[in-house]
PDB file of C-alpha atoms in Angstrom:
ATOM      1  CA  UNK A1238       0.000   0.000   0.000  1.00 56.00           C
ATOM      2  CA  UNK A1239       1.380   3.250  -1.096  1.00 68.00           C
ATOM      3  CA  UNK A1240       1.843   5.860   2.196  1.00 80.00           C
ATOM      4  CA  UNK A1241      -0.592   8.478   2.658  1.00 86.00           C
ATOM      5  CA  UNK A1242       2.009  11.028   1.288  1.00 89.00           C
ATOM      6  CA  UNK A1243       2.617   9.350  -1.986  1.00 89.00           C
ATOM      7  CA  UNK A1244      -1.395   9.104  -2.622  1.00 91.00           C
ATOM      8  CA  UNK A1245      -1.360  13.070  -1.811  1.00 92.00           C
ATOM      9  CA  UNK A1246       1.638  13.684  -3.663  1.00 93.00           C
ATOM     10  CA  UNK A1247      -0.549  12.151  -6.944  1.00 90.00           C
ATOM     11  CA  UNK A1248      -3.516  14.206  -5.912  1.00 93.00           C
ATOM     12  CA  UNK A1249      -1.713  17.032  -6.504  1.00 90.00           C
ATOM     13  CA  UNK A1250       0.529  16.185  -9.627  1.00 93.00           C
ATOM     14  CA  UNK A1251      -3.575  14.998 -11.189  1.00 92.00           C
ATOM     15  CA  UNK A1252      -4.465  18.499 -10.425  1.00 91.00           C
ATOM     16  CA  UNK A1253      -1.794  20.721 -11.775  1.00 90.00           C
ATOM     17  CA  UNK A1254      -2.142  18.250 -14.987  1.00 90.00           C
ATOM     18  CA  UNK A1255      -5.778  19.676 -15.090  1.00 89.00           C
ATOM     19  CA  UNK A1256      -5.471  23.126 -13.747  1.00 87.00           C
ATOM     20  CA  UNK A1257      -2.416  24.365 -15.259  1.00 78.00           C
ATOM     21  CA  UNK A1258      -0.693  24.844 -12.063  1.00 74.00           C
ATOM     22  CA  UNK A1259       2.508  23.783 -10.366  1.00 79.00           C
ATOM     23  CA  UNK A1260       3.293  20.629  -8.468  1.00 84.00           C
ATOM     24  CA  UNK A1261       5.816  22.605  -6.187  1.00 85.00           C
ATOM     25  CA  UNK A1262       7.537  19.650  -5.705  1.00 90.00           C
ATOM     26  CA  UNK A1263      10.523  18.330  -6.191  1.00 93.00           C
ATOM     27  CA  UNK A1264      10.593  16.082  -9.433  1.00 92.00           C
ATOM     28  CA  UNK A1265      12.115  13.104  -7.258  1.00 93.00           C
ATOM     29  CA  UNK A1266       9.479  13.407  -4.735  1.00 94.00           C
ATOM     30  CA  UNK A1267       7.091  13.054  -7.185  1.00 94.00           C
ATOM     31  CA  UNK A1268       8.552  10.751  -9.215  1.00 94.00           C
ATOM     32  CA  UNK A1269       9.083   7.960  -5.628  1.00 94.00           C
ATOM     33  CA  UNK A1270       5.352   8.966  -5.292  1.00 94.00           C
ATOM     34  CA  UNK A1271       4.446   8.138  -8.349  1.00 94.00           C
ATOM     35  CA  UNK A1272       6.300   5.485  -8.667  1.00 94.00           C
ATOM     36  CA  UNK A1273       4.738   3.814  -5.231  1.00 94.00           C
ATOM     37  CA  UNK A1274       1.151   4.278  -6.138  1.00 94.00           C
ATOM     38  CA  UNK A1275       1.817   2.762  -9.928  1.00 93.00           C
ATOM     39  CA  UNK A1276       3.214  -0.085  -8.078  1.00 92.00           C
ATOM     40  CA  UNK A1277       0.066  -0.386  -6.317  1.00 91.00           C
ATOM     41  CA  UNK A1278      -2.110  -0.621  -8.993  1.00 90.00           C
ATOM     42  CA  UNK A1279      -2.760   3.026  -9.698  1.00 93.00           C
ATOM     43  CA  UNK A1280      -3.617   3.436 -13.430  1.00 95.00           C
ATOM     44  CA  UNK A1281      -3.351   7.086 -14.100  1.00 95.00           C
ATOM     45  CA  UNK A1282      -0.210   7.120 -11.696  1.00 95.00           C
ATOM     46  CA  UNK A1283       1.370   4.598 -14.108  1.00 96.00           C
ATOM     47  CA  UNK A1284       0.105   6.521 -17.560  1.00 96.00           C
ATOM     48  CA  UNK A1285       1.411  10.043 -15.703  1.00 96.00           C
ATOM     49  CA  UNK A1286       5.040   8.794 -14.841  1.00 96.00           C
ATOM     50  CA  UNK A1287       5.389   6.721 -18.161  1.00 95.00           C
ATOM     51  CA  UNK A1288       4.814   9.557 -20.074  1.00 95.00           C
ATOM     52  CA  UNK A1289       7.313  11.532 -17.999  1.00 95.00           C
ATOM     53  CA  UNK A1290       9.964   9.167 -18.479  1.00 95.00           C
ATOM     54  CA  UNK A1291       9.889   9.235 -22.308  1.00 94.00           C
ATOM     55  CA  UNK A1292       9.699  12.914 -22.070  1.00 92.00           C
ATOM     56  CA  UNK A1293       5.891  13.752 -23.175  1.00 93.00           C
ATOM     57  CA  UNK A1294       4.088  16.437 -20.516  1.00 93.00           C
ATOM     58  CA  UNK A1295       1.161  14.650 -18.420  1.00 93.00           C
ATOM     59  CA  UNK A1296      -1.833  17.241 -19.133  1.00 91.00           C
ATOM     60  CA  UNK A1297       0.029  20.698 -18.057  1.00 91.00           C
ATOM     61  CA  UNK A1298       2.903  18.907 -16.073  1.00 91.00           C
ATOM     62  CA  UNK A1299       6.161  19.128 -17.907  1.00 93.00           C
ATOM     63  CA  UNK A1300       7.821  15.776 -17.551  1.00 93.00           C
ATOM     64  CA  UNK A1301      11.004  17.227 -15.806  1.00 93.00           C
ATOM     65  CA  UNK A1302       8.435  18.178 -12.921  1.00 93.00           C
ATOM     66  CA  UNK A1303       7.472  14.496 -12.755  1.00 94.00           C
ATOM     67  CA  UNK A1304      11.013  12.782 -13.288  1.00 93.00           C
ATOM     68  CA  UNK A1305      14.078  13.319 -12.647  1.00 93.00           C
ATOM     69  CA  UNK A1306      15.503  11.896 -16.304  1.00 92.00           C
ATOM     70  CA  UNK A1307      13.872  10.591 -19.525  1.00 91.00           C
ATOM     71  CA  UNK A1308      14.173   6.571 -19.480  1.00 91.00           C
ATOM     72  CA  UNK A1309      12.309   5.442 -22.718  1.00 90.00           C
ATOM     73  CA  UNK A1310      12.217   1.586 -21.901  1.00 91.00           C
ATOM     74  CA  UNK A1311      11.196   2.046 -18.126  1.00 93.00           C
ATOM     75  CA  UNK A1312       8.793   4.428 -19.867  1.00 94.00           C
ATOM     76  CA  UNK A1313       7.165   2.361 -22.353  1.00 94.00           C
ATOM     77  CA  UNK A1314       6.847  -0.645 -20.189  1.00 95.00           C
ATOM     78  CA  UNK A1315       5.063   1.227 -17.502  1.00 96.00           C
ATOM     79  CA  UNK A1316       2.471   2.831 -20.157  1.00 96.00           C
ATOM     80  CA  UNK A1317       2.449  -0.632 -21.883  1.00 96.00           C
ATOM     81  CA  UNK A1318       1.030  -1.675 -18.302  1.00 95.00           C
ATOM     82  CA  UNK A1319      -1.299   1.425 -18.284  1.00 96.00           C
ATOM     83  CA  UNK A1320      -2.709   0.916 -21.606  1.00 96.00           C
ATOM     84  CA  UNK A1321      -3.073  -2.809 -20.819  1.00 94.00           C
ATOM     85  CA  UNK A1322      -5.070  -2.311 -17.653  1.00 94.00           C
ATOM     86  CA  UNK A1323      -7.604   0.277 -20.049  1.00 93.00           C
ATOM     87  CA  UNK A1324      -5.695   3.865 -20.354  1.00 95.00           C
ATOM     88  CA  UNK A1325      -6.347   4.151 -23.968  1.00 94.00           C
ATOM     89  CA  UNK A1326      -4.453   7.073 -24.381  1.00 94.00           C
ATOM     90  CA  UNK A1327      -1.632   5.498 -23.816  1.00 96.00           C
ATOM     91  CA  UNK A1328      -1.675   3.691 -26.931  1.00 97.00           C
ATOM     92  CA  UNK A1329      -1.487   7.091 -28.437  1.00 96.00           C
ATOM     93  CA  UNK A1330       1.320   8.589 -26.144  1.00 95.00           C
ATOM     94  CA  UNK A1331       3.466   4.779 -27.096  1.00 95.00           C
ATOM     95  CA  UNK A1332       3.096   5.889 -30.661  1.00 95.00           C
ATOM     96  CA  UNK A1333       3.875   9.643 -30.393  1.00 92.00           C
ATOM     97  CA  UNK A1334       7.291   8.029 -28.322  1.00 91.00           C
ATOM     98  CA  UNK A1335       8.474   5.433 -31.315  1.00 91.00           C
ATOM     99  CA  UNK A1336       7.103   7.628 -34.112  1.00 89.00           C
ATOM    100  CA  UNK A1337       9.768  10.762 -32.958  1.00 84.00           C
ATOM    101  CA  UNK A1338      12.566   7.657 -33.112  1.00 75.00           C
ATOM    102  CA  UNK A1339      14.308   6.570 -36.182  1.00 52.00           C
ATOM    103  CA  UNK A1340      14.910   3.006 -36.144  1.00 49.00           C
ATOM    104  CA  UNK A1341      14.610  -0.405 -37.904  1.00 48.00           C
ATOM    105  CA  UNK A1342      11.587  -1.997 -39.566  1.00 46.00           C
ATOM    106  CA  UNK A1343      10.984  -3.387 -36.674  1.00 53.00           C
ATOM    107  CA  UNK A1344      10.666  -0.287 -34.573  1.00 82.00           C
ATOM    108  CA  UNK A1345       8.453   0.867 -37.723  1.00 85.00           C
ATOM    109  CA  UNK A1346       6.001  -2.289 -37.340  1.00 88.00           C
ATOM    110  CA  UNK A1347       5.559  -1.337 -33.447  1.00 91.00           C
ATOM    111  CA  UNK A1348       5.191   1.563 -34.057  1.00 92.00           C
ATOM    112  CA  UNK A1349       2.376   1.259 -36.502  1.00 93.00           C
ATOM    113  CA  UNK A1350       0.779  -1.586 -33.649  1.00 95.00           C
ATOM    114  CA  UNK A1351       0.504   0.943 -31.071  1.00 96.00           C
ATOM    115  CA  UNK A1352      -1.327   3.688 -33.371  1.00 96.00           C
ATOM    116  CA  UNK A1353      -3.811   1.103 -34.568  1.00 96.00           C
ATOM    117  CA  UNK A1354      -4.321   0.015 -30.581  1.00 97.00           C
ATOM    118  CA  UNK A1355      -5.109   3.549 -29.985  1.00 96.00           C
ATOM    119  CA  UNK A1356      -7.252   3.568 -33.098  1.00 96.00           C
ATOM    120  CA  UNK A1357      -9.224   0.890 -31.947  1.00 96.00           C
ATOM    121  CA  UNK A1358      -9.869   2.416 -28.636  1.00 95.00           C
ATOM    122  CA  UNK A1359     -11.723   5.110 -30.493  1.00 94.00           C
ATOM    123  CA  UNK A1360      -8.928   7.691 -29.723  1.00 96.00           C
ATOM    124  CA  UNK A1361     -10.413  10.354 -32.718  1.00 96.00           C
ATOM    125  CA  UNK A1362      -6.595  11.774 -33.028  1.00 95.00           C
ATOM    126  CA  UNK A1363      -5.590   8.638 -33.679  1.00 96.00           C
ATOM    127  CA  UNK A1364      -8.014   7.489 -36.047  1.00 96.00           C
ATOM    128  CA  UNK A1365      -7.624  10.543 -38.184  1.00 95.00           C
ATOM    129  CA  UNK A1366      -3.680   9.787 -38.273  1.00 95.00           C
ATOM    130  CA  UNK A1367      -3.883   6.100 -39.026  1.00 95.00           C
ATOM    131  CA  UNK A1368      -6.674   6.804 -41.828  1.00 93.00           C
ATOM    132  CA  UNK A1369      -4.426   9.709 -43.649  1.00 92.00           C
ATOM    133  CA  UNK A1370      -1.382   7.241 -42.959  1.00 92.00           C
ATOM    134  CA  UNK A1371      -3.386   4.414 -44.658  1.00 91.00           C
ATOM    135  CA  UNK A1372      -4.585   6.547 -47.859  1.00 85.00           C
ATOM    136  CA  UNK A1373      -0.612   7.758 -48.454  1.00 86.00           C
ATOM    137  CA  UNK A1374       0.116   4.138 -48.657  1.00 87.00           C
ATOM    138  CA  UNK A1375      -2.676   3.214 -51.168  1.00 82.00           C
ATOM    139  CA  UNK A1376      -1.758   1.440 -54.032  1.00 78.00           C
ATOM    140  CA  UNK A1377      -5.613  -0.013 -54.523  1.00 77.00           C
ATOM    141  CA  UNK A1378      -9.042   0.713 -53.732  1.00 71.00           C
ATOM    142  CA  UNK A1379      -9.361  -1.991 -51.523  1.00 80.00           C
ATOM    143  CA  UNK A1380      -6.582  -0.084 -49.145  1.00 82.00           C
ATOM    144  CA  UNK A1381      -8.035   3.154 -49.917  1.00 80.00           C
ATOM    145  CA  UNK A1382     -11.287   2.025 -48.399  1.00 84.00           C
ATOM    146  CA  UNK A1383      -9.620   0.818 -45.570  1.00 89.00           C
ATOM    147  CA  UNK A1384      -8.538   4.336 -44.625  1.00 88.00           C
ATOM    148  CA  UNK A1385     -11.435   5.694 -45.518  1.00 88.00           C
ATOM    149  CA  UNK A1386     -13.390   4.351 -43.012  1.00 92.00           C
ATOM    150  CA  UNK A1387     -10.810   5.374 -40.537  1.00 94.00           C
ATOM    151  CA  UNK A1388     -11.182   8.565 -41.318  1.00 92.00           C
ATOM    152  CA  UNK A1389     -15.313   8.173 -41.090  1.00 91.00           C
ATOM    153  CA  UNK A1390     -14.726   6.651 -38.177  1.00 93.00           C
ATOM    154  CA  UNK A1391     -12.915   9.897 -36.766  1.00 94.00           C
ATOM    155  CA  UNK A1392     -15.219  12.295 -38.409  1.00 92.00           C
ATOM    156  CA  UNK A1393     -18.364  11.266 -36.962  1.00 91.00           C
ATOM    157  CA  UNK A1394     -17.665  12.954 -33.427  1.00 90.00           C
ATOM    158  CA  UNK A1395     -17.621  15.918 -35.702  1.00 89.00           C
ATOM    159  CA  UNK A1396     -13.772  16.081 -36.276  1.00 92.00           C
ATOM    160  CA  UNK A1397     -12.875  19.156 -38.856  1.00 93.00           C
ATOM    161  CA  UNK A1398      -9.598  17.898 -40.031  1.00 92.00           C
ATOM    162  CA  UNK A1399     -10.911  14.210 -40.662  1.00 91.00           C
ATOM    163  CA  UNK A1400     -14.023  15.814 -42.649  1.00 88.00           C
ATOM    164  CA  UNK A1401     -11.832  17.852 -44.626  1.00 86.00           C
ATOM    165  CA  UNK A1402      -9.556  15.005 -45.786  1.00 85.00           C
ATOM    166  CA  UNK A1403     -12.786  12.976 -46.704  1.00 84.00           C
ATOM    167  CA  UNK A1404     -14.109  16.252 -48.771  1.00 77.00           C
ATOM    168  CA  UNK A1405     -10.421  16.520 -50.920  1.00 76.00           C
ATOM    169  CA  UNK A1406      -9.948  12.585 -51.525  1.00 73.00           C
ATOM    170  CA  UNK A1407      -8.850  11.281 -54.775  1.00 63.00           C
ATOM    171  CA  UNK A1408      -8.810   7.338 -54.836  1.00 59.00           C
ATOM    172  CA  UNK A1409      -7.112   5.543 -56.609  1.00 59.00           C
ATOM    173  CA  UNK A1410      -9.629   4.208 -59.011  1.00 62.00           C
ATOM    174  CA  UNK A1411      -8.168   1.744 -61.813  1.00 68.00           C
ATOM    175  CA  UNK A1412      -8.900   3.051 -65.405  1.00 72.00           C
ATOM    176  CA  UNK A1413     -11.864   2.478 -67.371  1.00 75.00           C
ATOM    177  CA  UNK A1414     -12.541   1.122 -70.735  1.00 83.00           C
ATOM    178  CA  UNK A1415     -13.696   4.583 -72.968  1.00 82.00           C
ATOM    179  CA  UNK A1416     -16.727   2.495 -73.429  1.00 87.00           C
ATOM    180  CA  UNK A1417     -17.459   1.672 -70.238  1.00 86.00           C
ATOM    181  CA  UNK A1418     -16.797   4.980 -68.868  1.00 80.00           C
ATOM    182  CA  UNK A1419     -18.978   6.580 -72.033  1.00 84.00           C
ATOM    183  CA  UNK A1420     -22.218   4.390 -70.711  1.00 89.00           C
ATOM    184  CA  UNK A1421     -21.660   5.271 -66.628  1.00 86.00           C
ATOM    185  CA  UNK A1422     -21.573   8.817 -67.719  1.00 84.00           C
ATOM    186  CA  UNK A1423     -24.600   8.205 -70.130  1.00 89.00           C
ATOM    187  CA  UNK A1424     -26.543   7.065 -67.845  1.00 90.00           C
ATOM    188  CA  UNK A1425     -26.044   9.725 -65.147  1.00 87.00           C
ATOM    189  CA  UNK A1426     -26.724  11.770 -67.461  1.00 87.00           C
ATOM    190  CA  UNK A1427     -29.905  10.627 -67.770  1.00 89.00           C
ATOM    191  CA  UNK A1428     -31.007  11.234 -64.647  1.00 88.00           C
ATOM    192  CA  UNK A1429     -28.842  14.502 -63.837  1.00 85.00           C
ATOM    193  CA  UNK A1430     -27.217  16.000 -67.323  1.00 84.00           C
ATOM    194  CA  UNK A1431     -24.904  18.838 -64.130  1.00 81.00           C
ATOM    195  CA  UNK A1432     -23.840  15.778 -62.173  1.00 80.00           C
ATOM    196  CA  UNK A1433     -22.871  13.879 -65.339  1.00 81.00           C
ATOM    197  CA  UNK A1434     -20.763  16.792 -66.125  1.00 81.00           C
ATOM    198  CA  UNK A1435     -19.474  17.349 -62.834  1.00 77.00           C
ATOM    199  CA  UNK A1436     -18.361  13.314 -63.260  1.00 78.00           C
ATOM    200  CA  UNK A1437     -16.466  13.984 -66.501  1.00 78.00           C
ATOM    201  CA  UNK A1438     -14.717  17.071 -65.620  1.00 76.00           C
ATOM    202  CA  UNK A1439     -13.292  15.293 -62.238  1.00 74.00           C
ATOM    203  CA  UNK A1440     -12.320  12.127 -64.223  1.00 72.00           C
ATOM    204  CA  UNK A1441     -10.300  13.826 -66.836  1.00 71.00           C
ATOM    205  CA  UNK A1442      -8.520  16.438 -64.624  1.00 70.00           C
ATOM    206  CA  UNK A1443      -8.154  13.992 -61.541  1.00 66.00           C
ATOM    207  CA  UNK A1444     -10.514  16.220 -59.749  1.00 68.00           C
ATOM    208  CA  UNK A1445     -11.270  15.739 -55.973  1.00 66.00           C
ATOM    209  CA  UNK A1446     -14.947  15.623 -54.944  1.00 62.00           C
ATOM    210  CA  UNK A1447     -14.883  19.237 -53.402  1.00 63.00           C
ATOM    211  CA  UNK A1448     -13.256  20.771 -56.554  1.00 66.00           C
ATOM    212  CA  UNK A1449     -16.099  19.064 -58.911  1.00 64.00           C
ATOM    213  CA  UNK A1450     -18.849  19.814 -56.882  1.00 63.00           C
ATOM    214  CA  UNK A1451     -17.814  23.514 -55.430  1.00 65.00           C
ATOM    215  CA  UNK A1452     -16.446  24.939 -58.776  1.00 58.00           C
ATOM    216  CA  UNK A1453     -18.032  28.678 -59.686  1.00 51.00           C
ATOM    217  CA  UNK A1454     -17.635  28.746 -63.506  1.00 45.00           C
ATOM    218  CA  UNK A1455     -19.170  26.497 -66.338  1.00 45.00           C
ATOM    219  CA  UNK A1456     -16.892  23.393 -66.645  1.00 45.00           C
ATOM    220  CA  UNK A1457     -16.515  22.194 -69.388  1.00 48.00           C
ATOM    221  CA  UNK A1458     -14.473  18.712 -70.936  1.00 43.00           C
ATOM    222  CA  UNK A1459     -13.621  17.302 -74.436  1.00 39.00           C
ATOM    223  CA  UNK A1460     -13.396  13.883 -74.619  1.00 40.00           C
ATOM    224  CA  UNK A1461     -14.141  11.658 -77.768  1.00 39.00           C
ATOM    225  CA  UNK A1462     -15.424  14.672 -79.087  1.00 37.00           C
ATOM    226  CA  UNK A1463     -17.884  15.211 -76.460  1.00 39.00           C
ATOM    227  CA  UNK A1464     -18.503  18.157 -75.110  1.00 39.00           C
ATOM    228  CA  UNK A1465     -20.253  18.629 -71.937  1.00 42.00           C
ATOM    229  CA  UNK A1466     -21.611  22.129 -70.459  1.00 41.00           C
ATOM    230  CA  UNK A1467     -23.033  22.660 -67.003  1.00 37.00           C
ATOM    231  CA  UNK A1468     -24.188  25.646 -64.918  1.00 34.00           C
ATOM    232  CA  UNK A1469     -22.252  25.790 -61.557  1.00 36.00           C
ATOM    233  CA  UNK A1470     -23.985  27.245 -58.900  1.00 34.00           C
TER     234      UNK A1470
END
């Protein structure tokens, strides 16, 4: 069991991490405190000092107020343990650690497992990164998908920067037969002659979905001979 004075010592480190105040404490006070009620069992103690030791702040607390020096394998195995027992952020602070370190494949292949932990724990910030991460590394739809429902997954707590990279994407959609692609548009066209030439217009310049459907000015696109003209509003 941890001493009254190490559970106070936390109480106060959890508050100046919220608050934006100071510890006003020693960092190796804090740090045996912390250290003693992790040992115990104490979650957030455990996420708190872990993130110290690799050098990341805990809320407003600078890790040098927390420990004394940065020790990046006590660290991650002590936010390993954190994220294990259920601190999800964790996951992301692991992958903020490795991802700032240049190392082998290896390093890159943990480093990947710990962002994908964190985007499974519905961590929006990491869900977002793992989805735009993802669509760089596209090389078919199939993987484009993928990241696009990472990024979905992200945007529907309302993120901005997740919606954003939904409303600019490009897949990478294999190319179509002139025939093929004449009867899709054809039959688009039927139904919405502006949309069909909205379609055209993105497939020949390699438009993204914003640009085709927010343009101000008649587009207009040649191809086979056709010529397609549709008011922009």
């Amino acid at each position: 069991m941890p001493a009254r004075l190490d559970v106070l010592v936390f109480a106060l480190t959890r508050l100046a991490a919220s608050s934006g105040g100071q510890v006003g404490l020693p960092a190796s006070s804090v740090e045996t405190s912390l250290g003693a009620v992790g040992e115990d069992g104490g979650i957030e103690a455990q996420y708190a000092l872990g993130c110290a030791y690799l050098g990341l702040a805990y809320g407003n607390v600078a890790p040098h107020d927390i420990a004394q020096s940065k020790d990046g394998r006590r660290g991650r195995a002590i936010l390993l343990r954190a994220a294990d027992a259920g601190r999800a952020d964790a996951w992301l602070r692991l992958y903020e650690a490795a991802a700032s370190c240049r190392g082998p494949v290896s390093d890159k292949e943990m480093t990947r497992f710990f962002l994908e932990q964190a985007a499974a724990a519905d961590i929006v910030e990491a869900q977002r990164t793992l989805g735009a991460l993802l669509l760089k590394e596209a090389g078919c739809l199939e993987e484009a998908e993928r990241a696009v429902r990472w990024l979905h997954q992200a945007a529907a707590p309302g993120d901005p920067e997740s919606r954003y990279l939904l409303e600019t994407l490009v897949l990478p959609l294999p190319p179509l037969a002139p025939a093929t692609e004449r009867a899709i548009i054809e039959q688009v066209r039927a139904v919405d002659e502006e949309l069909a030439a909205r379609m055209l217009v993105a497939r020949v310049y390699h438009l993204t979905r914003r640009e085709a459907m927010n343009c101000n000015s008649p587009p207009e696109a040649v191809v086979d001979g056709w010529v397609f003209r549709a008011c922009c509003r």
